[in-house]
XYZ file of N, CA and C in Angstrom:
339
model
N -24.792 -8.194 2.636
C -25.371 -9.627 2.967
C -23.479 -9.832 3.071
N -22.473 -10.216 1.994
C -20.985 -9.946 1.681
C -20.794 -9.661 3.135
N -21.205 -8.094 2.380
C -20.235 -6.775 3.570
C -20.320 -6.895 5.046
N -21.532 -7.737 5.465
C -21.977 -7.526 7.146
C -21.174 -9.020 6.811
N -20.775 -9.904 6.787
C -19.724 -11.055 6.868
C -18.362 -10.609 7.212
N -18.020 -10.312 5.745
C -16.440 -9.374 5.959
C -16.018 -8.809 6.721
N -16.481 -7.148 7.379
C -16.957 -6.386 8.644
C -16.144 -7.551 10.353
N -17.087 -8.409 9.840
C -17.094 -9.352 10.411
C -16.077 -9.636 11.265
N -15.503 -10.077 10.479
C -14.186 -11.384 9.813
C -13.093 -9.684 10.619
N -13.235 -8.352 10.441
C -12.269 -7.668 11.239
C -12.823 -7.809 12.169
N -13.704 -7.337 13.320
C -14.830 -7.345 14.097
C -14.095 -7.898 15.710
N -14.153 -9.915 14.407
C -13.888 -10.513 15.421
C -12.787 -12.416 15.600
N -12.595 -11.529 13.948
C -11.664 -12.425 13.955
C -10.014 -12.009 13.967
N -9.929 -11.298 12.759
C -8.239 -10.720 12.746
C -7.899 -10.037 13.930
N -6.375 -11.006 14.306
C -5.784 -10.740 15.857
C -6.764 -11.108 16.400
N -7.646 -11.888 16.775
C -8.409 -12.408 17.869
C -9.547 -11.059 18.243
N -10.338 -10.089 16.858
C -10.972 -8.980 17.382
C -10.705 -8.210 17.616
N -8.798 -7.676 17.577
C -7.836 -6.820 17.736
C -7.943 -5.761 16.711
N -8.195 -6.093 15.506
C -8.354 -5.940 14.203
C -8.694 -4.038 14.057
N -9.875 -4.314 14.793
C -11.179 -2.936 14.623
C -10.514 -2.042 14.891
N -10.477 -0.819 14.380
C -10.612 0.800 13.931
C -12.040 0.892 15.003
N -12.321 1.446 16.091
C -12.844 2.540 16.336
C -13.588 3.526 15.916
N -15.376 3.315 15.642
C -15.817 4.138 15.258
C -15.647 4.000 13.166
N -15.272 2.881 12.584
C -14.847 2.586 11.005
C -15.910 1.311 11.163
N -16.541 1.071 10.018
C -16.852 -0.780 9.300
C -15.700 -0.909 8.943
N -14.892 -1.946 8.934
C -13.647 -1.636 7.940
C -14.119 -4.008 7.356
N -14.318 -3.656 6.108
C -14.652 -5.336 5.297
C -13.551 -5.882 5.259
N -12.717 -7.051 5.055
C -12.107 -7.535 4.662
C -12.393 -9.127 4.275
N -10.572 -9.622 3.695
C -10.778 -11.273 3.290
C -9.658 -11.675 2.955
N -8.904 -12.472 3.400
C -7.435 -12.820 3.620
C -7.153 -14.116 2.571
N -6.860 -14.452 2.010
C -6.184 -15.447 1.370
C -4.779 -16.118 1.715
N -4.878 -17.714 1.062
C -3.360 -18.149 1.451
C -3.472 -19.159 0.427
N -2.675 -19.131 -0.747
C -2.409 -20.278 -1.408
C -1.211 -20.544 -1.502
N -0.623 -22.126 -2.335
C -0.205 -22.909 -1.842
C 0.470 -22.411 -3.634
N 2.082 -22.308 -3.803
C 2.481 -21.367 -4.754
C 2.617 -23.010 -6.011
N 2.537 -22.690 -7.020
C 2.760 -24.055 -8.010
C 3.938 -23.941 -8.695
N 4.642 -25.570 -8.913
C 5.836 -26.377 -9.387
C 5.839 -25.922 -10.761
N 6.813 -24.422 -10.510
C 7.190 -24.189 -12.391
C 7.784 -25.373 -13.221
N 6.983 -25.883 -14.409
C 7.949 -26.960 -15.021
C 6.999 -28.154 -14.382
N 6.468 -28.024 -13.286
C 5.934 -29.910 -13.279
C 4.696 -29.324 -12.581
N 3.484 -30.900 -12.745
C 2.585 -30.516 -12.238
C 2.667 -30.840 -10.246
N 1.412 -29.821 -9.690
C 1.482 -29.933 -8.289
C 1.961 -28.715 -7.608
N 2.444 -28.679 -5.943
C 2.367 -27.516 -5.601
C 3.776 -27.590 -4.884
N 4.700 -26.089 -4.358
C 5.514 -26.648 -4.314
C 5.224 -26.690 -2.078
N 5.601 -27.514 -1.250
C 5.158 -27.608 -0.463
C 5.927 -26.305 0.083
N 5.301 -26.254 1.311
C 5.982 -24.254 1.872
C 5.826 -23.083 2.041
N 6.103 -23.033 0.198
C 5.729 -21.755 -0.125
C 4.461 -21.416 -0.794
N 4.357 -19.841 -0.162
C 3.075 -19.433 -0.486
C 2.755 -18.040 -1.070
N 1.000 -18.098 -1.455
C 1.259 -16.418 -1.832
C 0.211 -16.061 -0.541
N 0.375 -15.229 -0.758
C -0.943 -14.435 0.611
C -1.467 -13.162 -0.072
N -2.167 -12.865 0.111
C -3.501 -11.888 0.354
C -4.159 -11.111 0.650
N -4.783 -10.453 0.747
C -5.079 -9.181 1.956
C -6.267 -8.486 0.885
N -7.307 -8.213 0.999
C -8.677 -7.416 0.551
C -9.501 -6.654 1.127
N -9.425 -5.754 1.092
C -10.083 -5.002 2.491
C -11.088 -3.573 1.853
N -12.260 -3.045 2.334
C -12.758 -1.964 1.952
C -13.636 -1.303 3.363
N -13.379 0.438 2.834
C -14.275 0.628 3.954
C -14.531 2.244 3.988
N -15.264 2.703 4.177
C -16.596 1.841 5.831
C -17.482 0.760 4.275
N -17.445 -0.068 5.226
C -18.013 -1.733 4.833
C -19.117 -1.181 3.897
N -19.634 -0.301 3.644
C -21.338 0.255 3.390
C -22.098 0.703 3.101
N -21.049 1.719 2.703
C -20.501 2.314 1.554
C -18.975 3.549 1.173
N -18.797 1.841 0.546
C -16.782 1.673 0.751
C -16.568 3.277 -0.500
N -15.138 3.599 0.057
C -14.606 5.090 0.185
C -13.327 4.780 -0.577
N -12.989 3.757 -0.311
C -11.382 3.099 -0.522
C -11.496 1.810 -0.551
N -10.863 1.153 -1.766
C -10.650 -0.601 -1.791
C -9.537 -0.973 -1.498
N -8.231 -1.819 -1.114
C -7.176 -1.870 -1.053
C -6.385 -3.725 -0.341
N -5.399 -3.390 -1.665
C -5.887 -5.036 -1.920
C -4.252 -5.422 -1.883
N -3.352 -5.840 -1.119
C -1.817 -6.373 -1.178
C -2.079 -7.823 -0.844
N -0.407 -8.076 -1.812
C -0.661 -8.816 -2.145
C 0.922 -9.570 -1.735
N 1.755 -10.939 -1.146
C 2.886 -11.297 -0.734
C 3.034 -12.977 -1.663
N 4.370 -12.928 -2.118
C 4.632 -14.031 -3.015
C 6.257 -14.356 -1.517
N 5.712 -15.654 -1.318
C 6.688 -16.692 -0.349
C 7.057 -16.097 0.850
N 6.212 -15.460 1.735
C 6.937 -14.945 2.565
C 7.259 -16.011 4.083
N 8.968 -16.055 4.472
C 9.224 -16.855 5.199
C 8.605 -17.187 6.572
N 9.058 -18.240 6.733
C 8.172 -18.530 8.729
C 7.155 -18.105 7.778
N 6.192 -18.441 7.536
C 4.701 -17.692 8.088
C 4.202 -18.455 6.864
N 2.804 -18.932 7.519
C 2.202 -19.885 6.419
C 1.182 -18.875 6.354
N 0.197 -18.041 6.617
C -1.660 -17.483 6.468
C -1.323 -15.919 6.394
N -2.252 -15.215 5.120
C -1.570 -13.982 5.386
C -1.924 -13.272 5.915
N -3.454 -13.609 6.937
C -3.749 -12.308 8.213
C -2.111 -12.772 9.036
N -1.117 -13.457 9.305
C -0.607 -13.212 9.691
C 0.931 -12.209 9.663
N 0.757 -12.197 8.155
C 2.137 -10.886 7.838
C 1.151 -9.486 6.775
N -0.272 -9.576 6.412
C -0.673 -8.488 5.666
C -1.937 -7.736 6.531
N -2.199 -8.606 8.046
C -3.038 -7.667 8.200
C -2.646 -6.148 8.811
N -1.204 -6.036 8.738
C -0.959 -4.996 9.747
C -0.588 -3.679 8.928
N 0.059 -4.328 7.753
C 0.175 -3.282 6.411
C -1.120 -2.909 5.657
N -2.551 -3.663 6.036
C -3.937 -2.896 5.835
C -3.876 -2.301 6.611
N -3.629 -2.190 7.726
C -4.208 -1.427 9.140
C -3.751 -0.504 8.991
N -2.584 -0.529 8.311
C -1.671 0.932 8.241
C -2.152 1.243 7.512
N -3.013 0.927 6.999
C -2.798 2.144 5.473
C -4.222 2.538 5.146
N -5.058 1.816 6.357
C -6.188 2.176 6.388
C -6.351 3.131 7.097
N -6.140 3.214 8.399
C -5.435 4.549 9.046
C -5.052 5.545 8.554
N -4.195 5.483 7.574
C -3.659 6.664 7.253
C -4.665 6.937 5.895
N -5.169 6.543 5.717
C -6.039 7.257 4.502
C -7.221 7.507 5.034
N -7.876 7.201 6.654
C -9.064 7.633 7.496
C -8.258 8.942 7.925
N -7.334 9.254 8.098
C -6.760 10.835 8.601
C -6.679 11.653 7.396
N -6.101 10.740 6.800
C -5.935 11.588 5.411
C -6.814 12.432 4.473
N -7.444 11.542 4.138
C -8.244 11.978 3.408
C -10.220 12.444 4.526
N -9.850 12.138 5.875
C -10.344 12.567 7.240
C -11.876 12.016 6.965
N -12.349 10.914 6.560
C -12.785 10.046 6.546
C -13.866 10.089 7.693
N -15.357 10.323 8.313
C -16.104 10.184 9.416
C -16.139 9.638 9.739
N -16.373 9.485 11.051
C -16.408 8.063 11.435
C -18.076 7.355 10.402
N -18.255 5.672 10.612
C -19.576 5.446 10.439
C -20.197 4.737 11.054
N -19.224 4.377 12.256
C -19.809 4.024 13.618
C -19.645 5.103 15.242
N -19.859 5.885 15.097
C -19.865 6.903 16.020
C -20.164 6.407 17.741
N -20.704 4.500 17.435
C -21.212 4.387 18.502
C -20.307 3.368 19.575
N -19.164 3.261 18.669
C -17.856 2.367 18.525
C -17.079 2.997 19.639
N -17.223 4.543 19.042
C -15.723 5.933 19.762
C -16.452 5.954 20.798
N -18.401 5.713 22.039
C -18.852 6.496 22.443
C -18.232 5.096 23.402
N -18.858 3.917 23.008
C -18.662 2.766 23.874
C -17.268 2.439 24.192
N -15.669 2.591 23.267
C -14.000 2.428 23.585
C -13.978 4.058 24.249
N -14.616 5.061 24.106
C -14.231 6.100 25.097
C -14.559 5.376 26.341
N -16.040 4.754 27.315
C -16.183 4.851 28.740
C -16.153 3.270 28.769
N -14.932 2.703 28.365
C -14.141 1.898 29.247
C -13.382 2.070 29.475
């Protein structure tokens, strides 16, 4: 159930549904946390920690990727800073290790369009 939900994030939510890698199920979860105020109570306004956790193939994972970024500039959400690096790493791993597609119907549907 969790893998299905996290795969749906990649298929439909990240980049408005344009983060999907044809032929592959990829699961991911982003996180955005406000940074704490060192030495004082509370949080620093406008300062964030971004995290991005993903794995693939979603239902029989071969790889897990975790990225984080502290104090990103002029960007609030992790999906804005870490989606591209995650996808680049994922595509590299798929190609380098020659991971076979686990969703061949996606490739067929993409070619048919």
